[in-house]
Tab-separated table of C-alpha atoms in Angstrom:
chain	number	residue	atom	x	y	z
A	1	MET	CA	-25.735	109.638	49.647
A	2	ALA	CA	-28.906	109.897	47.349
A	3	MET	CA	-30.547	107.027	44.961
A	4	LYS	CA	-31.219	108.178	41.458
A	5	GLU	CA	-32.888	105.712	39.053
A	6	GLY	CA	-31.989	102.789	41.234
A	7	LYS	CA	-28.101	103.929	41.618
A	8	ILE	CA	-26.753	105.174	44.907
A	9	GLY	CA	-24.223	108.050	44.543
A	10	VAL	CA	-22.546	110.181	47.183
A	11	LYS	CA	-22.702	114.022	47.064
A	12	ALA	CA	-20.643	116.019	49.189
A	13	MET	CA	-22.474	119.159	51.019
A	14	THR	CA	-20.834	122.176	51.177
A	15	ALA	CA	-23.934	124.473	52.717
A	16	GLY	CA	-27.262	123.808	54.349
A	17	VAL	CA	-28.389	120.131	55.114
A	18	PRO	CA	-29.406	117.396	52.789
A	19	GLN	CA	-32.951	118.364	51.736
A	20	GLY	CA	-35.678	115.239	51.767
A	21	SER	CA	-33.244	113.052	54.037
A	22	ILE	CA	-34.496	111.525	57.013
A	23	MET	CA	-32.263	113.551	59.256
A	24	GLY	CA	-32.782	116.828	57.313
A	25	PRO	CA	-35.326	118.524	59.793
A	26	LEU	CA	-33.249	117.488	62.991
A	27	LEU	CA	-29.896	118.746	61.602
A	28	TRP	CA	-31.526	121.874	60.099
A	29	ASN	CA	-33.135	122.652	63.523
A	30	ILE	CA	-29.938	121.932	65.415
A	31	ALA	CA	-27.837	124.342	63.069
A	32	TYR	CA	-30.515	126.977	62.968
A	33	ASP	CA	-30.941	127.020	66.760
A	34	TYR	CA	-28.112	129.516	66.644
A	35	VAL	CA	-30.312	132.162	65.109
A	36	LEU	CA	-32.987	131.819	67.694
A	37	ASP	CA	-30.566	132.167	70.389
A	38	VAL	CA	-29.823	135.685	69.237
A	39	PHE	CA	-29.868	138.453	71.736
A	40	LYS	CA	-32.989	139.885	71.577
A	41	GLU	CA	-33.818	143.751	72.311
A	42	PRO	CA	-36.613	144.841	74.635
A	43	GLY	CA	-39.953	143.976	73.097
A	44	CYS	CA	-38.536	142.063	70.381
A	45	SER	CA	-38.671	138.260	69.521
A	46	VAL	CA	-37.592	135.820	66.845
A	47	LEU	CA	-39.361	133.176	65.396
A	48	CYS	CA	-38.690	130.179	62.993
A	49	TYR	CA	-40.547	127.870	60.684
A	50	ALA	CA	-38.349	125.682	58.367
A	51	ASP	CA	-36.110	128.402	56.568
A	52	ASP	CA	-38.834	131.472	57.089
A	53	THR	CA	-37.406	133.521	59.875
A	54	LEU	CA	-39.760	136.001	61.848
A	55	VAL	CA	-38.581	139.194	63.579
A	56	ILE	CA	-41.273	141.000	65.729
A	57	ALA	CA	-40.521	144.277	67.380
A	58	THR	CA	-42.824	146.229	69.431
A	59	ALA	CA	-42.734	149.837	70.891
A	60	LYS	CA	-44.711	152.600	72.257
A	61	ASN	CA	-43.935	155.086	69.519
A	62	ARG	CA	-42.500	155.236	65.764
A	63	ARG	CA	-38.959	156.055	66.457
A	64	ASP	CA	-38.204	153.218	69.091
A	65	LEU	CA	-39.974	150.967	66.502
A	66	VAL	CA	-37.996	151.776	63.420
A	67	GLY	CA	-34.619	151.426	66.042
A	68	LYS	CA	-35.614	148.101	67.256
A	69	ALA	CA	-36.692	146.667	64.098
A	70	ASN	CA	-33.437	147.470	62.369
A	71	LEU	CA	-31.105	146.397	65.019
A	72	GLN	CA	-32.971	143.275	65.691
A	73	THR	CA	-33.119	142.468	62.168
A	74	SER	CA	-29.276	143.408	61.875
A	75	LEU	CA	-28.584	140.816	64.560
A	76	VAL	CA	-30.595	137.974	63.107
A	77	THR	CA	-29.181	138.454	59.593
A	78	LYS	CA	-25.606	138.446	60.817
A	79	ARG	CA	-26.050	134.914	62.457
A	80	ILE	CA	-27.773	133.722	59.275
A	81	ARG	CA	-24.789	135.030	57.262
A	82	GLU	CA	-22.361	133.297	60.074
A	83	LEU	CA	-23.967	129.668	59.243
A	84	GLY	CA	-23.207	130.075	55.600
A	85	LEU	CA	-26.138	131.313	54.368
A	86	ARG	CA	-27.709	134.156	53.034
A	87	VAL	CA	-31.015	136.638	53.375
A	88	SER	CA	-32.957	136.856	50.248
A	89	ALA	CA	-33.657	140.897	50.530
A	90	ARG	CA	-36.136	140.262	47.233
A	91	LYS	CA	-38.479	138.079	49.370
A	92	THR	CA	-38.338	139.590	52.757
A	93	GLU	CA	-41.464	141.476	53.894
A	94	ALA	CA	-42.163	143.783	56.306
A	95	ILE	CA	-45.581	144.693	57.884
A	96	VAL	CA	-46.549	147.232	60.481
A	97	PHE	CA	-49.688	146.185	62.787
A	98	LEU	CA	-51.194	149.391	64.332
A	99	GLY	CA	-53.333	150.145	67.585
A	100	ARG	CA	-57.115	150.868	66.937
A	101	ARG	CA	-56.256	154.592	67.647
A	102	THR	CA	-52.975	155.162	65.824
A	103	ARG	CA	-52.621	155.735	62.081
A	104	LEU	CA	-49.331	155.395	60.208
A	105	ALA	CA	-48.395	158.586	58.591
A	106	ASP	CA	-45.291	157.448	56.816
A	107	PRO	CA	-44.001	154.189	55.916
A	108	ILE	CA	-41.344	152.539	58.140
A	109	ARG	CA	-38.041	151.477	56.396
A	110	ILE	CA	-35.900	148.584	57.701
A	111	ILE	CA	-32.210	148.626	56.027
A	112	MET	CA	-31.235	144.561	55.307
A	113	GLU	CA	-28.515	143.397	53.136
A	114	GLU	CA	-27.742	147.270	52.063
A	115	GLU	CA	-31.269	147.129	50.618
A	116	GLN	CA	-34.182	148.999	51.975
A	117	ILE	CA	-37.319	147.025	52.834
A	118	THR	CA	-40.542	149.620	53.462
A	119	ALA	CA	-42.975	148.386	55.979
A	120	GLU	CA	-46.624	149.265	55.615
A	121	SER	CA	-49.880	148.355	56.935
A	122	PRO	CA	-51.001	145.044	54.948
A	123	VAL	CA	-52.877	145.796	51.570
A	124	CYS	CA	-55.201	143.506	50.014
A	125	SER	CA	-53.391	141.505	47.483
A	126	GLN	CA	-56.266	140.994	45.335
A	127	CYS	CA	-57.452	144.341	44.662
A	128	GLY	CA	-54.838	146.335	46.241
A	129	GLU	CA	-57.290	148.707	47.431
A	130	GLY	CA	-58.578	148.112	51.046
A	131	PRO	CA	-56.889	146.349	54.243
A	132	ASP	CA	-55.782	142.836	54.050
A	133	THR	CA	-58.593	141.612	56.429
A	134	ALA	CA	-61.459	139.048	56.569
A	135	ASP	CA	-63.871	141.923	56.866
A	136	HIS	CA	-62.420	143.585	53.769
A	137	THR	CA	-62.250	140.101	52.004
A	138	LEU	CA	-66.379	139.267	53.085
A	139	ARG	CA	-67.712	142.479	52.190
A	140	ASP	CA	-65.768	145.083	49.931
A	141	CYS	CA	-62.998	143.326	47.586
A	142	VAL	CA	-64.413	143.593	44.354
A	143	THR	CA	-62.332	140.591	43.170
A	144	TRP	CA	-65.005	138.336	45.152
A	145	ALA	CA	-67.915	140.136	43.589
A	146	GLY	CA	-69.658	137.167	42.004
A	147	GLU	CA	-68.833	134.776	44.936
A	148	ARG	CA	-70.338	137.288	47.595
A	149	LEU	CA	-73.873	137.687	45.450
A	150	GLU	CA	-73.911	133.787	46.192
A	151	GLN	CA	-73.534	134.390	50.062
A	152	LYS	CA	-75.967	137.285	50.027
A	153	GLY	CA	-78.540	135.035	48.519
A	154	ARG	CA	-77.970	132.630	51.621
A	155	ILE	CA	-77.301	135.297	54.318
A	156	GLY	CA	-78.652	138.473	53.373
A	157	GLN	CA	-76.931	141.777	52.420
A	158	ASP	CA	-75.473	142.348	55.755
A	159	LEU	CA	-71.682	140.336	55.474
A	160	SER	CA	-70.398	141.486	58.910
A	161	LEU	CA	-68.672	138.802	60.886
A	162	SER	CA	-71.173	138.846	63.632
A	163	VAL	CA	-73.896	138.103	61.366
A	164	ILE	CA	-72.287	135.470	59.511
A	165	ILE	CA	-71.281	133.589	62.651
A	166	GLU	CA	-75.043	134.013	63.803
A	167	LYS	CA	-76.100	132.367	60.498
A	168	VAL	CA	-73.729	129.681	60.099
A	169	LEU	CA	-74.430	128.304	63.201
A	170	GLY	CA	-78.084	127.963	62.883
A	171	ASP	CA	-78.613	127.574	58.808
A	172	GLU	CA	-76.788	124.720	56.995
A	173	GLU	CA	-76.984	126.373	53.854
A	174	ALA	CA	-75.600	129.507	55.184
A	175	TRP	CA	-72.460	127.128	56.173
A	176	LEU	CA	-72.249	125.649	52.784
A	177	ALA	CA	-72.218	129.008	51.243
A	178	VAL	CA	-69.751	130.504	53.536
A	179	LYS	CA	-67.717	127.402	53.252
A	180	THR	CA	-67.835	127.447	49.295
A	181	PHE	CA	-66.859	131.355	49.485
A	182	ALA	CA	-63.833	130.683	51.990
A	183	ARG	CA	-62.573	127.809	49.693
A	184	SER	CA	-62.485	129.700	46.441
A	185	VAL	CA	-60.511	132.753	48.283
A	186	MET	CA	-57.803	130.335	50.181
A	187	LEU	CA	-57.409	128.544	47.154
A	188	ALA	CA	-56.618	131.832	45.072
A	189	LYS	CA	-54.368	132.922	47.694
A	190	GLU	CA	-52.291	129.777	47.964
A	191	GLU	CA	-51.985	129.761	44.200
A	192	GLU	CA	-50.833	133.233	44.426
A	193	GLU	CA	-48.517	132.802	47.133
A	194	LYS	CA	-46.914	129.696	45.452
A	195	GLU	CA	-46.434	131.739	41.888
A	196	ARG	CA	-44.493	134.333	44.123
A	197	GLU	CA	-42.070	131.567	45.923
A	198	ARG	CA	-41.815	130.067	42.287
A	199	ARG	CA	-40.354	133.227	40.632
A	200	GLY	CA	-38.343	133.982	44.118
A	201	ALA	CA	-36.815	130.507	43.514
A	202	ASP	CA	-36.026	131.093	39.867
A	203	GLU	CA	-34.443	134.362	40.461
A	204	ASP	CA	-32.291	133.550	43.680
A	205	THR	CA	-30.844	130.054	43.124
A	206	ASP	CA	-27.412	130.117	44.523
A	207	ALA	CA	-25.152	127.107	43.975
A	208	GLY	CA	-22.849	128.601	47.113
A	209	GLY	CA	-25.451	128.540	49.627
A	210	GLY	CA	-28.913	128.835	50.942
A	211	VAL	CA	-31.512	131.550	50.579
A	212	SER	CA	-33.771	132.315	53.609
A	213	PRO	CA	-36.604	134.933	53.748
A	214	LEU	CA	-37.068	137.064	56.454
A	215	ARG	CA	-40.427	137.976	57.516
A	216	GLY	CA	-40.540	141.035	59.896
A	217	ALA	CA	-43.636	142.346	62.041
A	218	ALA	CA	-43.437	145.740	63.685
A	219	THR	CA	-46.119	146.542	66.009
A	220	GLU	CA	-46.827	150.213	67.145
A	221	SER	CA	-48.995	150.241	70.383
A	222	ASP	CA	-51.625	152.643	71.330
């Protein structure tokens, strides 16, 4: 049942749960709990936030990591399909987190819905050249060169995390400079993510069922 232009109408639901309704979140949680209850391989876990699903796989070596990530992804995808939903491979992301002494020689590939998802160490989406870390954003990313100059004027040439923390704790102007920089970065990243989601929604509209992106985090230890 829905109200539009002051009139109450009835619309049959053939898949998913009513969006925007009071009972919607509760009904979704009840239904989607079936996905969370899936069998977990040793070293794997499954987390959900709304219709985003995160599959985490951990292993000591690359071969075990690939095997666990693919198997757990397959199990989760199967359960999502059993709910009458489908997973959008195009919106699915896979990221590899490595131990401090570990390097990823070749990309890790995960098969999902007959499509191949390549998992690599996260790269800065702004410049595409460095790691997607706070340290890279603060010190090296060329996208923020202008904003960085203002920070250096308040903090100095050393923009390492330890120095920034020390400065902002003792100098209000340094705190304001870092706050302004962080706000500019976060607003830009949020807008980029919203645009990516809008493009995905336009391309993946499907009247027959819901579309759920699957996030993958594969972790290889030292």
